[in-house]
């Protein structure tokens, strides 16, 4: 049986339209809501749920892709596992400290050799060093984090251990989002799906499901030296070069 899902917002509900409800009354209904709650009610976009970890409006976070200048710094993060392996590529303007999530990889139930090949294809240059979850994920692999890191390095990736501080990392990412210094390309559709579900439960604990790219985000934007410049002279800065 096939399923169909449609998004219903205020503009689609007859009893919230004039002359029953005018614009001022409809606005009063939305007052006091958090940005993500407002988008859920007004536009029918899925709510982040109670305890949203990043209560930031999607309209303030997502941007259309653009060519990255070749003098910007790049970095990537890797969250390996058996059920899911995720990787995220980011860019940083070193002059303004503006950050972007520009590409993603999301793979299921494959060996590291398959994941590594796809991640290498995502990277702009071969020797770009990424940050990996220092604990790794031993589900189905019987390997600790250090051995899993070595396996990916043997497959051509250059990796450092990520900063895995959870609460301070989440706070830092939230500040970047709230101050407009972290944006996400709209082409990162898997990231968007995880973002909409990333939340805490009734006891305040992070719901550890479907959060691999969220973990990559925390690693990437909290690990020192995670972003690196292109390994040639920054001639693109004057010539207008792009990645």
PDB file of C-alpha atoms in Angstrom, residues 25-186:
ATOM      1  CA  UNK A  25      -6.149  37.414  14.653  1.00  0.00           C
ATOM      2  CA  UNK A  26      -4.063  34.814  12.849  1.00  0.00           C
ATOM      3  CA  UNK A  27      -0.871  36.604  13.864  1.00  0.00           C
ATOM      4  CA  UNK A  28      -2.025  36.674  17.490  1.00  0.00           C
ATOM      5  CA  UNK A  29      -2.343  32.878  17.375  1.00  0.00           C
ATOM      6  CA  UNK A  30       1.327  32.608  16.380  1.00  0.00           C
ATOM      7  CA  UNK A  31       2.657  35.076  18.930  1.00  0.00           C
ATOM      8  CA  UNK A  32       4.747  33.528  21.649  1.00  0.00           C
ATOM      9  CA  UNK A  33       5.725  30.476  19.660  1.00  0.00           C
ATOM     10  CA  UNK A  34       9.364  29.525  19.130  1.00  0.00           C
ATOM     11  CA  UNK A  35      10.588  29.872  15.522  1.00  0.00           C
ATOM     12  CA  UNK A  36      10.375  26.150  14.739  1.00  0.00           C
ATOM     13  CA  UNK A  37       6.946  25.930  16.371  1.00  0.00           C
ATOM     14  CA  UNK A  38       5.742  28.862  14.295  1.00  0.00           C
ATOM     15  CA  UNK A  39       6.853  27.190  11.066  1.00  0.00           C
ATOM     16  CA  UNK A  40       5.113  23.973  12.103  1.00  0.00           C
ATOM     17  CA  UNK A  41       1.808  25.772  12.741  1.00  0.00           C
ATOM     18  CA  UNK A  42       1.948  28.368   9.974  1.00  0.00           C
ATOM     19  CA  UNK A  43       3.499  26.373   7.126  1.00  0.00           C
ATOM     20  CA  UNK A  44       2.824  22.776   8.098  1.00  0.00           C
ATOM     21  CA  UNK A  45       6.491  21.819   8.325  1.00  0.00           C
ATOM     22  CA  UNK A  46       7.218  18.960  10.749  1.00  0.00           C
ATOM     23  CA  UNK A  47       7.793  20.144  14.291  1.00  0.00           C
ATOM     24  CA  UNK A  48      11.070  19.372  15.991  1.00  0.00           C
ATOM     25  CA  UNK A  49       9.142  17.952  18.894  1.00  0.00           C
ATOM     26  CA  UNK A  50       9.280  18.773  22.570  1.00  0.00           C
ATOM     27  CA  UNK A  51      12.801  19.511  23.724  1.00  0.00           C
ATOM     28  CA  UNK A  52      14.202  20.502  20.337  1.00  0.00           C
ATOM     29  CA  UNK A  53      17.987  20.750  20.649  1.00  0.00           C
ATOM     30  CA  UNK A  54      18.338  23.402  17.947  1.00  0.00           C
ATOM     31  CA  UNK A  55      15.182  25.578  18.091  1.00  0.00           C
ATOM     32  CA  UNK A  56      16.146  27.641  15.046  1.00  0.00           C
ATOM     33  CA  UNK A  57      13.821  28.418  12.156  1.00  0.00           C
ATOM     34  CA  UNK A  58      14.589  26.532   8.955  1.00  0.00           C
ATOM     35  CA  UNK A  59      14.118  29.741   6.975  1.00  0.00           C
ATOM     36  CA  UNK A  60      17.020  31.251   8.918  1.00  0.00           C
ATOM     37  CA  UNK A  61      19.248  28.201   8.585  1.00  0.00           C
ATOM     38  CA  UNK A  62      19.014  26.795   5.057  1.00  0.00           C
ATOM     39  CA  UNK A  63      20.495  28.522   2.011  1.00  0.00           C
ATOM     40  CA  UNK A  64      20.763  27.654  -1.660  1.00  0.00           C
ATOM     41  CA  UNK A  65      24.118  26.191  -2.728  1.00  0.00           C
ATOM     42  CA  UNK A  66      26.750  28.485  -4.171  1.00  0.00           C
ATOM     43  CA  UNK A  67      30.324  28.050  -5.405  1.00  0.00           C
ATOM     44  CA  UNK A  68      32.792  28.083  -2.503  1.00  0.00           C
ATOM     45  CA  UNK A  69      35.745  30.487  -3.064  1.00  0.00           C
ATOM     46  CA  UNK A  70      38.991  28.553  -3.190  1.00  0.00           C
ATOM     47  CA  UNK A  71      40.581  30.569  -0.392  1.00  0.00           C
ATOM     48  CA  UNK A  72      37.945  29.411   2.099  1.00  0.00           C
ATOM     49  CA  UNK A  73      38.825  26.638   4.524  1.00  0.00           C
ATOM     50  CA  UNK A  74      37.201  23.201   4.357  1.00  0.00           C
ATOM     51  CA  UNK A  75      36.795  20.341   6.779  1.00  0.00           C
ATOM     52  CA  UNK A  76      34.815  17.148   7.201  1.00  0.00           C
ATOM     53  CA  UNK A  77      33.601  14.869   9.967  1.00  0.00           C
ATOM     54  CA  UNK A  78      32.952  11.138  10.028  1.00  0.00           C
ATOM     55  CA  UNK A  79      30.605   9.149  12.275  1.00  0.00           C
ATOM     56  CA  UNK A  80      31.194   5.464  11.451  1.00  0.00           C
ATOM     57  CA  UNK A  81      28.903   2.592  12.299  1.00  0.00           C
ATOM     58  CA  UNK A  82      27.407  -0.604  10.966  1.00  0.00           C
ATOM     59  CA  UNK A  83      23.769   0.342  10.542  1.00  0.00           C
ATOM     60  CA  UNK A  84      24.614   3.867   9.370  1.00  0.00           C
ATOM     61  CA  UNK A  85      27.814   5.716   8.512  1.00  0.00           C
ATOM     62  CA  UNK A  86      27.637   9.457   7.975  1.00  0.00           C
ATOM     63  CA  UNK A  87      30.030  12.163   6.869  1.00  0.00           C
ATOM     64  CA  UNK A  88      29.659  15.901   6.525  1.00  0.00           C
ATOM     65  CA  UNK A  89      31.683  18.426   4.503  1.00  0.00           C
ATOM     66  CA  UNK A  90      31.806  22.004   5.728  1.00  0.00           C
ATOM     67  CA  UNK A  91      33.277  25.324   4.611  1.00  0.00           C
ATOM     68  CA  UNK A  92      34.465  28.345   6.586  1.00  0.00           C
ATOM     69  CA  UNK A  93      35.186  31.900   5.513  1.00  0.00           C
ATOM     70  CA  UNK A  94      38.330  32.656   7.553  1.00  0.00           C
ATOM     71  CA  UNK A  95      37.763  36.415   7.327  1.00  0.00           C
ATOM     72  CA  UNK A  96      34.228  36.429   8.747  1.00  0.00           C
ATOM     73  CA  UNK A  97      34.131  33.110  10.647  1.00  0.00           C
ATOM     74  CA  UNK A  98      31.005  32.196   8.673  1.00  0.00           C
ATOM     75  CA  UNK A  99      30.388  28.435   8.470  1.00  0.00           C
ATOM     76  CA  UNK A 100      28.459  26.291   6.019  1.00  0.00           C
ATOM     77  CA  UNK A 101      27.431  22.657   5.739  1.00  0.00           C
ATOM     78  CA  UNK A 102      27.861  22.053   2.011  1.00  0.00           C
ATOM     79  CA  UNK A 103      27.729  18.278   1.369  1.00  0.00           C
ATOM     80  CA  UNK A 104      26.812  15.048   3.098  1.00  0.00           C
ATOM     81  CA  UNK A 105      27.269  11.291   2.834  1.00  0.00           C
ATOM     82  CA  UNK A 106      24.879   8.818   4.420  1.00  0.00           C
ATOM     83  CA  UNK A 107      25.418   5.088   3.917  1.00  0.00           C
ATOM     84  CA  UNK A 108      23.878   1.954   5.386  1.00  0.00           C
ATOM     85  CA  UNK A 109      25.193  -1.507   6.249  1.00  0.00           C
ATOM     86  CA  UNK A 110      28.339  -1.558   4.159  1.00  0.00           C
ATOM     87  CA  UNK A 111      31.976  -2.249   4.825  1.00  0.00           C
ATOM     88  CA  UNK A 112      34.370   0.673   5.413  1.00  0.00           C
ATOM     89  CA  UNK A 113      35.871   0.229   1.938  1.00  0.00           C
ATOM     90  CA  UNK A 114      32.513   1.234   0.408  1.00  0.00           C
ATOM     91  CA  UNK A 115      31.991   4.193   2.731  1.00  0.00           C
ATOM     92  CA  UNK A 116      35.565   5.416   2.293  1.00  0.00           C
ATOM     93  CA  UNK A 117      35.278   5.461  -1.496  1.00  0.00           C
ATOM     94  CA  UNK A 118      32.111   7.565  -1.350  1.00  0.00           C
ATOM     95  CA  UNK A 119      33.605   9.962   1.194  1.00  0.00           C
ATOM     96  CA  UNK A 120      36.774  10.408  -0.869  1.00  0.00           C
ATOM     97  CA  UNK A 121      34.603  11.290  -3.859  1.00  0.00           C
ATOM     98  CA  UNK A 122      32.952  14.030  -1.774  1.00  0.00           C
ATOM     99  CA  UNK A 123      36.232  15.670  -0.755  1.00  0.00           C
ATOM    100  CA  UNK A 124      37.742  18.504  -2.824  1.00  0.00           C
ATOM    101  CA  UNK A 125      41.321  17.359  -2.362  1.00  0.00           C
ATOM    102  CA  UNK A 126      42.950  14.108  -1.369  1.00  0.00           C
ATOM    103  CA  UNK A 127      44.865  15.131   1.751  1.00  0.00           C
ATOM    104  CA  UNK A 128      42.081  17.018   3.503  1.00  0.00           C
ATOM    105  CA  UNK A 129      42.106  15.846   7.121  1.00  0.00           C
ATOM    106  CA  UNK A 130      38.784  14.972   8.707  1.00  0.00           C
ATOM    107  CA  UNK A 131      37.691  14.418  12.294  1.00  0.00           C
ATOM    108  CA  UNK A 132      36.238  11.083  13.398  1.00  0.00           C
ATOM    109  CA  UNK A 133      34.255  10.014  16.437  1.00  0.00           C
ATOM    110  CA  UNK A 134      37.054   8.902  18.796  1.00  0.00           C
ATOM    111  CA  UNK A 135      34.882   6.131  20.235  1.00  0.00           C
ATOM    112  CA  UNK A 136      33.987   4.667  16.859  1.00  0.00           C
ATOM    113  CA  UNK A 137      31.035   2.303  16.736  1.00  0.00           C
ATOM    114  CA  UNK A 138      31.710  -1.366  17.341  1.00  0.00           C
ATOM    115  CA  UNK A 139      28.246  -2.592  16.346  1.00  0.00           C
ATOM    116  CA  UNK A 140      28.826  -5.511  14.002  1.00  0.00           C
ATOM    117  CA  UNK A 141      32.535  -4.737  13.571  1.00  0.00           C
ATOM    118  CA  UNK A 142      34.128  -5.931  16.841  1.00  0.00           C
ATOM    119  CA  UNK A 143      36.614  -3.064  16.535  1.00  0.00           C
ATOM    120  CA  UNK A 144      37.336  -0.260  18.938  1.00  0.00           C
ATOM    121  CA  UNK A 145      37.440   3.350  17.779  1.00  0.00           C
ATOM    122  CA  UNK A 146      41.199   3.481  17.253  1.00  0.00           C
ATOM    123  CA  UNK A 147      41.226   0.372  15.053  1.00  0.00           C
ATOM    124  CA  UNK A 148      38.275   1.636  13.031  1.00  0.00           C
ATOM    125  CA  UNK A 149      40.063   4.944  12.525  1.00  0.00           C
ATOM    126  CA  UNK A 150      43.153   3.072  11.312  1.00  0.00           C
ATOM    127  CA  UNK A 151      41.068   1.065   8.873  1.00  0.00           C
ATOM    128  CA  UNK A 152      39.662   4.220   7.294  1.00  0.00           C
ATOM    129  CA  UNK A 153      43.144   5.729   7.147  1.00  0.00           C
ATOM    130  CA  UNK A 154      44.395   2.598   5.366  1.00  0.00           C
ATOM    131  CA  UNK A 155      41.593   3.213   2.858  1.00  0.00           C
ATOM    132  CA  UNK A 156      42.921   6.669   2.001  1.00  0.00           C
ATOM    133  CA  UNK A 157      41.268   9.016   4.509  1.00  0.00           C
ATOM    134  CA  UNK A 158      43.318  11.361   6.703  1.00  0.00           C
ATOM    135  CA  UNK A 159      41.757  11.592  10.146  1.00  0.00           C
ATOM    136  CA  UNK A 160      42.121  13.184  13.559  1.00  0.00           C
ATOM    137  CA  UNK A 161      40.096  12.427  16.675  1.00  0.00           C
ATOM    138  CA  UNK A 162      37.091  14.726  17.009  1.00  0.00           C
ATOM    139  CA  UNK A 163      36.234  16.731  20.087  1.00  0.00           C
ATOM    140  CA  UNK A 164      33.392  14.620  21.462  1.00  0.00           C
ATOM    141  CA  UNK A 165      32.271  16.974  24.251  1.00  0.00           C
ATOM    142  CA  UNK A 166      28.495  16.768  23.938  1.00  0.00           C
ATOM    143  CA  UNK A 167      26.866  19.581  25.899  1.00  0.00           C
ATOM    144  CA  UNK A 168      29.456  22.281  25.207  1.00  0.00           C
ATOM    145  CA  UNK A 169      29.511  21.182  21.564  1.00  0.00           C
ATOM    146  CA  UNK A 170      25.744  21.478  21.250  1.00  0.00           C
ATOM    147  CA  UNK A 171      25.793  24.926  22.853  1.00  0.00           C
ATOM    148  CA  UNK A 172      28.472  26.119  20.470  1.00  0.00           C
ATOM    149  CA  UNK A 173      26.577  24.884  17.398  1.00  0.00           C
ATOM    150  CA  UNK A 174      23.386  26.508  18.676  1.00  0.00           C
ATOM    151  CA  UNK A 175      25.160  29.844  19.159  1.00  0.00           C
ATOM    152  CA  UNK A 176      26.522  29.633  15.604  1.00  0.00           C
ATOM    153  CA  UNK A 177      23.009  29.012  14.286  1.00  0.00           C
ATOM    154  CA  UNK A 178      21.340  31.699  16.374  1.00  0.00           C
ATOM    155  CA  UNK A 179      23.909  34.327  15.380  1.00  0.00           C
ATOM    156  CA  UNK A 180      23.645  33.473  11.683  1.00  0.00           C
ATOM    157  CA  UNK A 181      27.201  32.104  11.472  1.00  0.00           C
ATOM    158  CA  UNK A 182      26.177  28.558  10.536  1.00  0.00           C
ATOM    159  CA  UNK A 183      24.140  27.885   7.399  1.00  0.00           C
ATOM    160  CA  UNK A 184      23.253  24.632   5.627  1.00  0.00           C
ATOM    161  CA  UNK A 185      22.914  24.041   1.893  1.00  0.00           C
ATOM    162  CA  UNK A 186      19.407  22.990   0.923  1.00  0.00           C
TER     163      UNK A 186
END
